[in-house]
């Protein structure tokens, strides 16, 4: 391997332009050798902005002509499987944007290919990488057994005009589902889901309750007919409860942990509210930066990928683990009531 990890970027859309390429350029241990996009003018514009010498329209040509250690795949979900499969079989490590294929079958297929080729296949489930999220989980698990996790991801979008290749649940809400499953540290045992359509020809609202194998109860609420973007998580246990705000009508992130020192708190009306010991966490402070790509976990997932290539370690979200989240997607949709 060369002194620096040599990466190729496949896809020059918004995620590449605004998030991944700028954050990867900040990592000293790697370099971007080339950018590829079917619309090569997009690749050329992005390459020129960051002083990257080579561009391609076809990823097959980039793989054949460049000495690469790995690729970052930032294409639409309906192309992810085919691009990742080609790159893995060419002997390259892969970081792919979520989702891990269109369905669980594709995700498990990529996992088998990565294992066969002995290559890293990481999936960019960036919520796991948010420094504040990691800190909250560490603090909560140190003081209490988790009994319940509630997740919410609301926004406003006409998804029938934007998601032509697969459900937005598989491709977008999977972010909230994956963090729910990751925080629970277990696989779902059973579930029930109410699916609805609000002013839409396709499903655009989902409300699920999940029982995990380790006994934790989880809920997941998602709706594309909300007034704004609301994204948060609650984690509860007898010793502590946490509220994680990942955007309440904006992109600001914060968290608070309430610690229970043993007193009962059940009736605000008859007994009043006993104040709990509260710890506040700030996402920007924990990340050491006010850049969205930093405090929202995107740079961390790129750093993780580069370090895995250098050290031969496993990424925070392997393709095998992401495939289990896709299994959970399909379970929740199968358990429709």
PDB file of C-alpha atoms in Angstrom, residues 151-334:
ATOM      1  CA  UNK A 151     -36.804   7.189  17.852  1.00  0.00           C
ATOM      2  CA  UNK A 152     -38.405   9.776  15.602  1.00  0.00           C
ATOM      3  CA  UNK A 153     -37.597  11.044  12.100  1.00  0.00           C
ATOM      4  CA  UNK A 154     -40.157  13.479  10.677  1.00  0.00           C
ATOM      5  CA  UNK A 155     -39.942  15.772   7.665  1.00  0.00           C
ATOM      6  CA  UNK A 156     -41.950  17.203   4.792  1.00  0.00           C
ATOM      7  CA  UNK A 157     -41.391  15.854   1.297  1.00  0.00           C
ATOM      8  CA  UNK A 158     -43.375  14.568  -1.679  1.00  0.00           C
ATOM      9  CA  UNK A 159     -41.435  11.312  -1.766  1.00  0.00           C
ATOM     10  CA  UNK A 160     -43.426   9.932  -4.683  1.00  0.00           C
ATOM     11  CA  UNK A 161     -41.650  12.543  -6.818  1.00  0.00           C
ATOM     12  CA  UNK A 162     -38.193  11.863  -5.371  1.00  0.00           C
ATOM     13  CA  UNK A 163     -37.923   8.141  -4.575  1.00  0.00           C
ATOM     14  CA  UNK A 164     -38.646   6.268  -7.802  1.00  0.00           C
ATOM     15  CA  UNK A 165     -36.480   3.189  -7.167  1.00  0.00           C
ATOM     16  CA  UNK A 166     -37.422   2.115  -3.630  1.00  0.00           C
ATOM     17  CA  UNK A 167     -39.373   3.173  -0.573  1.00  0.00           C
ATOM     18  CA  UNK A 168     -38.023   6.149   1.345  1.00  0.00           C
ATOM     19  CA  UNK A 169     -38.364   3.918   4.409  1.00  0.00           C
ATOM     20  CA  UNK A 170     -35.614   1.598   3.104  1.00  0.00           C
ATOM     21  CA  UNK A 171     -33.458   4.433   1.814  1.00  0.00           C
ATOM     22  CA  UNK A 172     -33.893   7.244   4.358  1.00  0.00           C
ATOM     23  CA  UNK A 173     -35.753   6.249   7.516  1.00  0.00           C
ATOM     24  CA  UNK A 174     -33.204   3.440   7.811  1.00  0.00           C
ATOM     25  CA  UNK A 175     -31.000   6.060   9.527  1.00  0.00           C
ATOM     26  CA  UNK A 176     -33.346   6.199  12.517  1.00  0.00           C
ATOM     27  CA  UNK A 177     -33.977   2.462  12.455  1.00  0.00           C
ATOM     28  CA  UNK A 178     -30.263   1.656  12.414  1.00  0.00           C
ATOM     29  CA  UNK A 179     -29.492   3.894  15.398  1.00  0.00           C
ATOM     30  CA  UNK A 180     -32.428   2.362  17.290  1.00  0.00           C
ATOM     31  CA  UNK A 181     -31.059  -1.131  16.653  1.00  0.00           C
ATOM     32  CA  UNK A 182     -27.452  -0.060  17.382  1.00  0.00           C
ATOM     33  CA  UNK A 183     -28.380   1.586  20.691  1.00  0.00           C
ATOM     34  CA  UNK A 184     -30.439  -1.452  21.720  1.00  0.00           C
ATOM     35  CA  UNK A 185     -27.482  -3.722  21.018  1.00  0.00           C
ATOM     36  CA  UNK A 186     -29.836  -6.501  20.003  1.00  0.00           C
ATOM     37  CA  UNK A 187     -31.875  -7.895  17.143  1.00  0.00           C
ATOM     38  CA  UNK A 188     -35.663  -7.457  16.945  1.00  0.00           C
ATOM     39  CA  UNK A 189     -37.748 -10.403  18.146  1.00  0.00           C
ATOM     40  CA  UNK A 190     -41.178  -9.123  17.147  1.00  0.00           C
ATOM     41  CA  UNK A 191     -42.792  -5.930  15.910  1.00  0.00           C
ATOM     42  CA  UNK A 192     -45.997  -4.244  14.792  1.00  0.00           C
ATOM     43  CA  UNK A 193     -46.217  -1.339  12.343  1.00  0.00           C
ATOM     44  CA  UNK A 194     -48.977   1.027  11.285  1.00  0.00           C
ATOM     45  CA  UNK A 195     -48.350   2.265   7.731  1.00  0.00           C
ATOM     46  CA  UNK A 196     -50.261   5.187   6.260  1.00  0.00           C
ATOM     47  CA  UNK A 197     -50.487   7.475   3.249  1.00  0.00           C
ATOM     48  CA  UNK A 198     -51.141  11.158   3.804  1.00  0.00           C
ATOM     49  CA  UNK A 199     -51.847  13.058   0.567  1.00  0.00           C
ATOM     50  CA  UNK A 200     -49.604  10.605  -1.292  1.00  0.00           C
ATOM     51  CA  UNK A 201     -49.916   7.696  -3.757  1.00  0.00           C
ATOM     52  CA  UNK A 202     -47.137   5.870  -1.842  1.00  0.00           C
ATOM     53  CA  UNK A 203     -46.599   5.004   1.839  1.00  0.00           C
ATOM     54  CA  UNK A 204     -45.184   8.019   3.664  1.00  0.00           C
ATOM     55  CA  UNK A 205     -45.801   7.427   7.386  1.00  0.00           C
ATOM     56  CA  UNK A 206     -44.760   4.541   9.627  1.00  0.00           C
ATOM     57  CA  UNK A 207     -45.247   3.945  13.366  1.00  0.00           C
ATOM     58  CA  UNK A 208     -43.654   0.825  14.836  1.00  0.00           C
ATOM     59  CA  UNK A 209     -43.198  -0.812  18.194  1.00  0.00           C
ATOM     60  CA  UNK A 210     -40.424  -3.379  18.532  1.00  0.00           C
ATOM     61  CA  UNK A 211     -39.520  -6.001  21.125  1.00  0.00           C
ATOM     62  CA  UNK A 212     -35.808  -6.790  21.012  1.00  0.00           C
ATOM     63  CA  UNK A 213     -34.321 -10.150  21.955  1.00  0.00           C
ATOM     64  CA  UNK A 214     -32.635  -8.637  25.035  1.00  0.00           C
ATOM     65  CA  UNK A 215     -35.972  -7.324  26.359  1.00  0.00           C
ATOM     66  CA  UNK A 216     -35.630  -3.692  25.337  1.00  0.00           C
ATOM     67  CA  UNK A 217     -38.753  -2.066  23.898  1.00  0.00           C
ATOM     68  CA  UNK A 218     -38.270   0.272  20.953  1.00  0.00           C
ATOM     69  CA  UNK A 219     -40.486   2.609  18.977  1.00  0.00           C
ATOM     70  CA  UNK A 220     -39.896   4.185  15.599  1.00  0.00           C
ATOM     71  CA  UNK A 221     -42.022   7.000  14.188  1.00  0.00           C
ATOM     72  CA  UNK A 222     -41.505   8.464  10.743  1.00  0.00           C
ATOM     73  CA  UNK A 223     -43.712  10.773   8.695  1.00  0.00           C
ATOM     74  CA  UNK A 224     -43.124  12.835   5.546  1.00  0.00           C
ATOM     75  CA  UNK A 225     -46.072  15.102   6.278  1.00  0.00           C
ATOM     76  CA  UNK A 226     -44.579  16.944   9.227  1.00  0.00           C
ATOM     77  CA  UNK A 227     -44.247  20.730   9.282  1.00  0.00           C
ATOM     78  CA  UNK A 228     -40.463  20.540   9.528  1.00  0.00           C
ATOM     79  CA  UNK A 229     -37.586  18.129  10.093  1.00  0.00           C
ATOM     80  CA  UNK A 230     -37.673  16.593  13.571  1.00  0.00           C
ATOM     81  CA  UNK A 231     -35.136  13.913  14.466  1.00  0.00           C
ATOM     82  CA  UNK A 232     -34.596  12.712  18.015  1.00  0.00           C
ATOM     83  CA  UNK A 233     -34.081   9.727  20.301  1.00  0.00           C
ATOM     84  CA  UNK A 234     -35.011   8.954  23.880  1.00  0.00           C
ATOM     85  CA  UNK A 235     -33.159   6.291  25.856  1.00  0.00           C
ATOM     86  CA  UNK A 236     -34.648   5.187  29.181  1.00  0.00           C
ATOM     87  CA  UNK A 237     -33.521   3.067  32.089  1.00  0.00           C
ATOM     88  CA  UNK A 238     -34.204   3.113  35.848  1.00  0.00           C
ATOM     89  CA  UNK A 239     -30.905   4.863  36.575  1.00  0.00           C
ATOM     90  CA  UNK A 240     -30.889   7.435  33.792  1.00  0.00           C
ATOM     91  CA  UNK A 241     -32.782   8.752  30.780  1.00  0.00           C
ATOM     92  CA  UNK A 242     -31.368  10.603  27.792  1.00  0.00           C
ATOM     93  CA  UNK A 243     -32.885  12.884  25.191  1.00  0.00           C
ATOM     94  CA  UNK A 244     -30.838  13.220  21.990  1.00  0.00           C
ATOM     95  CA  UNK A 245     -31.821  16.050  19.657  1.00  0.00           C
ATOM     96  CA  UNK A 246     -30.507  15.552  16.117  1.00  0.00           C
ATOM     97  CA  UNK A 247     -32.477  18.427  14.657  1.00  0.00           C
ATOM     98  CA  UNK A 248     -35.689  20.122  15.770  1.00  0.00           C
ATOM     99  CA  UNK A 249     -36.644  22.123  12.699  1.00  0.00           C
ATOM    100  CA  UNK A 250     -32.944  22.869  12.134  1.00  0.00           C
ATOM    101  CA  UNK A 251     -29.544  21.139  12.172  1.00  0.00           C
ATOM    102  CA  UNK A 252     -28.598  21.996  15.750  1.00  0.00           C
ATOM    103  CA  UNK A 253     -27.778  19.018  17.955  1.00  0.00           C
ATOM    104  CA  UNK A 254     -27.768  18.645  21.710  1.00  0.00           C
ATOM    105  CA  UNK A 255     -28.486  16.094  24.399  1.00  0.00           C
ATOM    106  CA  UNK A 256     -29.393  15.905  28.037  1.00  0.00           C
ATOM    107  CA  UNK A 257     -29.105  13.035  30.476  1.00  0.00           C
ATOM    108  CA  UNK A 258     -31.321  12.881  33.567  1.00  0.00           C
ATOM    109  CA  UNK A 259     -29.919  10.788  36.412  1.00  0.00           C
ATOM    110  CA  UNK A 260     -32.204   9.134  38.964  1.00  0.00           C
ATOM    111  CA  UNK A 261     -30.718   8.986  42.451  1.00  0.00           C
ATOM    112  CA  UNK A 262     -33.351   6.639  43.805  1.00  0.00           C
ATOM    113  CA  UNK A 263     -36.371   8.796  44.567  1.00  0.00           C
ATOM    114  CA  UNK A 264     -39.828   8.016  43.217  1.00  0.00           C
ATOM    115  CA  UNK A 265     -41.299  10.322  40.594  1.00  0.00           C
ATOM    116  CA  UNK A 266     -44.770   9.377  39.448  1.00  0.00           C
ATOM    117  CA  UNK A 267     -47.322  12.151  40.013  1.00  0.00           C
ATOM    118  CA  UNK A 268     -46.671  15.792  39.224  1.00  0.00           C
ATOM    119  CA  UNK A 269     -50.231  16.671  40.251  1.00  0.00           C
ATOM    120  CA  UNK A 270     -50.327  15.148  43.730  1.00  0.00           C
ATOM    121  CA  UNK A 271     -46.704  15.220  44.807  1.00  0.00           C
ATOM    122  CA  UNK A 272     -45.015  17.724  42.539  1.00  0.00           C
ATOM    123  CA  UNK A 273     -41.985  17.064  40.395  1.00  0.00           C
ATOM    124  CA  UNK A 274     -38.723  16.090  42.019  1.00  0.00           C
ATOM    125  CA  UNK A 275     -35.924  17.689  40.057  1.00  0.00           C
ATOM    126  CA  UNK A 276     -33.410  15.256  38.611  1.00  0.00           C
ATOM    127  CA  UNK A 277     -29.676  15.703  38.206  1.00  0.00           C
ATOM    128  CA  UNK A 278     -29.254  16.776  34.564  1.00  0.00           C
ATOM    129  CA  UNK A 279     -26.146  16.731  32.390  1.00  0.00           C
ATOM    130  CA  UNK A 280     -26.185  18.747  29.164  1.00  0.00           C
ATOM    131  CA  UNK A 281     -24.097  17.869  26.133  1.00  0.00           C
ATOM    132  CA  UNK A 282     -23.369  20.045  23.121  1.00  0.00           C
ATOM    133  CA  UNK A 283     -22.633  18.422  19.760  1.00  0.00           C
ATOM    134  CA  UNK A 284     -20.342  21.188  18.511  1.00  0.00           C
ATOM    135  CA  UNK A 285     -18.306  21.191  21.709  1.00  0.00           C
ATOM    136  CA  UNK A 286     -17.873  17.410  21.699  1.00  0.00           C
ATOM    137  CA  UNK A 287     -16.856  17.399  18.025  1.00  0.00           C
ATOM    138  CA  UNK A 288     -14.517  20.339  18.491  1.00  0.00           C
ATOM    139  CA  UNK A 289     -15.964  21.978  15.381  1.00  0.00           C
ATOM    140  CA  UNK A 290     -19.080  23.784  14.196  1.00  0.00           C
ATOM    141  CA  UNK A 291     -18.852  22.209  10.735  1.00  0.00           C
ATOM    142  CA  UNK A 292     -21.934  20.114  10.046  1.00  0.00           C
ATOM    143  CA  UNK A 293     -19.854  17.292   8.568  1.00  0.00           C
ATOM    144  CA  UNK A 294     -17.852  17.161  11.803  1.00  0.00           C
ATOM    145  CA  UNK A 295     -20.494  17.320  14.528  1.00  0.00           C
ATOM    146  CA  UNK A 296     -22.979  15.181  12.580  1.00  0.00           C
ATOM    147  CA  UNK A 297     -20.588  12.254  12.190  1.00  0.00           C
ATOM    148  CA  UNK A 298     -19.751  12.361   8.486  1.00  0.00           C
ATOM    149  CA  UNK A 299     -16.056  13.114   8.877  1.00  0.00           C
ATOM    150  CA  UNK A 300     -15.812  10.498  11.630  1.00  0.00           C
ATOM    151  CA  UNK A 301     -17.103   7.777   9.305  1.00  0.00           C
ATOM    152  CA  UNK A 302     -14.537   8.754   6.665  1.00  0.00           C
ATOM    153  CA  UNK A 303     -11.740   8.770   9.246  1.00  0.00           C
ATOM    154  CA  UNK A 304     -12.951   5.366  10.453  1.00  0.00           C
ATOM    155  CA  UNK A 305     -12.801   3.965   6.903  1.00  0.00           C
ATOM    156  CA  UNK A 306      -9.279   5.266   6.286  1.00  0.00           C
ATOM    157  CA  UNK A 307      -8.057   3.936   9.646  1.00  0.00           C
ATOM    158  CA  UNK A 308      -9.583   0.535   8.927  1.00  0.00           C
ATOM    159  CA  UNK A 309      -7.676   0.331   5.644  1.00  0.00           C
ATOM    160  CA  UNK A 310      -4.439   1.372   7.350  1.00  0.00           C
ATOM    161  CA  UNK A 311      -4.800  -0.897  10.376  1.00  0.00           C
ATOM    162  CA  UNK A 312      -6.867  -3.806   9.091  1.00  0.00           C
ATOM    163  CA  UNK A 313      -9.594  -3.186  11.660  1.00  0.00           C
ATOM    164  CA  UNK A 314     -13.373  -3.422  11.307  1.00  0.00           C
ATOM    165  CA  UNK A 315     -15.469  -0.293  10.651  1.00  0.00           C
ATOM    166  CA  UNK A 316     -18.123   0.852  13.113  1.00  0.00           C
ATOM    167  CA  UNK A 317     -20.777  -0.270  10.635  1.00  0.00           C
ATOM    168  CA  UNK A 318     -19.755  -3.269   8.560  1.00  0.00           C
ATOM    169  CA  UNK A 319     -21.800  -4.448   5.611  1.00  0.00           C
ATOM    170  CA  UNK A 320     -22.712  -7.510   7.704  1.00  0.00           C
ATOM    171  CA  UNK A 321     -24.153  -5.274  10.436  1.00  0.00           C
ATOM    172  CA  UNK A 322     -25.903  -2.979   7.940  1.00  0.00           C
ATOM    173  CA  UNK A 323     -27.502  -6.071   6.401  1.00  0.00           C
ATOM    174  CA  UNK A 324     -29.082  -6.811   9.784  1.00  0.00           C
ATOM    175  CA  UNK A 325     -30.602  -3.327   9.793  1.00  0.00           C
ATOM    176  CA  UNK A 326     -32.034  -4.075   6.347  1.00  0.00           C
ATOM    177  CA  UNK A 327     -33.433  -7.318   7.822  1.00  0.00           C
ATOM    178  CA  UNK A 328     -35.113  -5.183  10.482  1.00  0.00           C
ATOM    179  CA  UNK A 329     -36.519  -2.847   7.815  1.00  0.00           C
ATOM    180  CA  UNK A 330     -38.197  -5.795   6.148  1.00  0.00           C
ATOM    181  CA  UNK A 331     -39.426  -7.258   9.441  1.00  0.00           C
ATOM    182  CA  UNK A 332     -41.120  -4.004  10.455  1.00  0.00           C
ATOM    183  CA  UNK A 333     -42.805  -3.678   7.067  1.00  0.00           C
ATOM    184  CA  UNK A 334     -43.850  -7.334   7.120  1.00  0.00           C
TER     185      UNK A 334
END
